[in-house]
């Protein structure tokens, strides 16, 4: 690959890249358990960071990694690529432009073509952290508000071999209801198998209309017969094909933020809140009740921006940062990032330009 694309230097050692003085920014696409340490190493070496979700598998480590970048003055962008998909962006624009009035109900679904192997599911954190996290983040993106509480349930219908796994790892199907301010509800359903291809859709019902997306197909060809009328081919059956354009736009967004020293459109806090939402969903399914997101966030205690821990069930607050009581108080445990520290220049973000460019 290095020869094909003319890359003069390559290595299998992540630290060689991170410590290279000629490197300005690092893309972290390694297994999830390495993300937090690699983000911290990038911050220590003054490198801007693009990291695929999750920032970390642990909530306290997530806060530490974000704060490491913020204190070092380097940018951190999180890979939640669906925010850059033109279909979902069109729904977002319809909400912002009041084309369907004020939102009432938001729906998303994610159904994979086939279930992953047992080895992938085992230790993967469960269906909410591994799969539904994208949909939960999308409901927040579309709502334009921070969520308040969640109710989640799960079950196993497809691959019975995973039923011996702990917690939500034993689920291949799950449903969530998320409550947002102003009475807006979001509904998410996910399933690890869809017999008709990769199913990725969103719908918003508003006070004056409704907008919904369809699946994405390799072509627009349709077949008309006396026994069938419909698409000639199935929807894309792999996430890299389905979200190819989103991945490109996401990459361009990060590069533009570096070149123009502008705000990244998907921040560390966005990644943190997505993790909080998935952890709350997991807790809700386990305890069979509504869970407030504040219950998850208030578990994090920081004695300094980069020294955090989970002290659930403790009545003792350490000195330094106090626990946040909700999503709106995340600033108590996350220090301002490099873009928040700068004065707004009025030029608008990359996402603003994407939204205007596609539909202007």
Short mmCIF file of N, CA and C in Angstrom, two decimals, residues 1-3 7-13 16-17 20:
data_model
loop_
_atom_site.label_atom_id
_atom_site.label_comp_id
_atom_site.label_asym_id
_atom_site.label_seq_id
_atom_site.Cartn_x
_atom_site.Cartn_y
_atom_site.Cartn_z
N UNK A 1 0.83 -1.20 0.00
CA UNK A 1 0.00 0.00 0.00
C UNK A 1 0.86 1.26 0.00
N UNK A 2 1.95 1.23 0.78
CA UNK A 2 2.84 2.39 0.83
C UNK A 2 3.44 2.67 -0.55
N UNK A 3 3.82 1.61 -1.27
CA UNK A 3 4.39 1.78 -2.61
C UNK A 3 3.33 2.28 -3.58
N UNK A 7 3.83 6.49 -0.32
CA UNK A 7 4.11 6.89 1.07
C UNK A 7 5.57 6.52 1.38
N UNK A 8 6.43 7.51 1.65
CA UNK A 8 7.86 7.24 1.83
C UNK A 8 8.19 6.52 3.14
N UNK A 9 7.38 6.73 4.18
CA UNK A 9 7.67 6.12 5.48
C UNK A 9 6.44 5.38 5.99
N UNK A 10 6.66 4.21 6.55
CA UNK A 10 5.55 3.46 7.16
C UNK A 10 6.10 2.61 8.28
N UNK A 11 5.24 2.27 9.23
CA UNK A 11 5.65 1.49 10.39
C UNK A 11 4.44 0.81 11.00
N UNK A 12 4.69 -0.26 11.74
CA UNK A 12 3.62 -0.93 12.48
C UNK A 12 3.58 -0.47 13.94
N UNK A 13 4.47 0.44 14.30
CA UNK A 13 4.56 0.95 15.66
C UNK A 13 3.86 2.30 15.75
N UNK A 16 5.90 5.40 16.84
CA UNK A 16 6.82 5.99 15.86
C UNK A 16 6.11 7.09 15.07
N UNK A 17 4.84 6.87 14.78
CA UNK A 17 4.04 7.88 14.08
C UNK A 17 3.77 9.07 15.00
N UNK A 20 6.86 11.21 15.67
CA UNK A 20 7.57 11.75 14.50
C UNK A 20 7.38 13.27 14.43
#
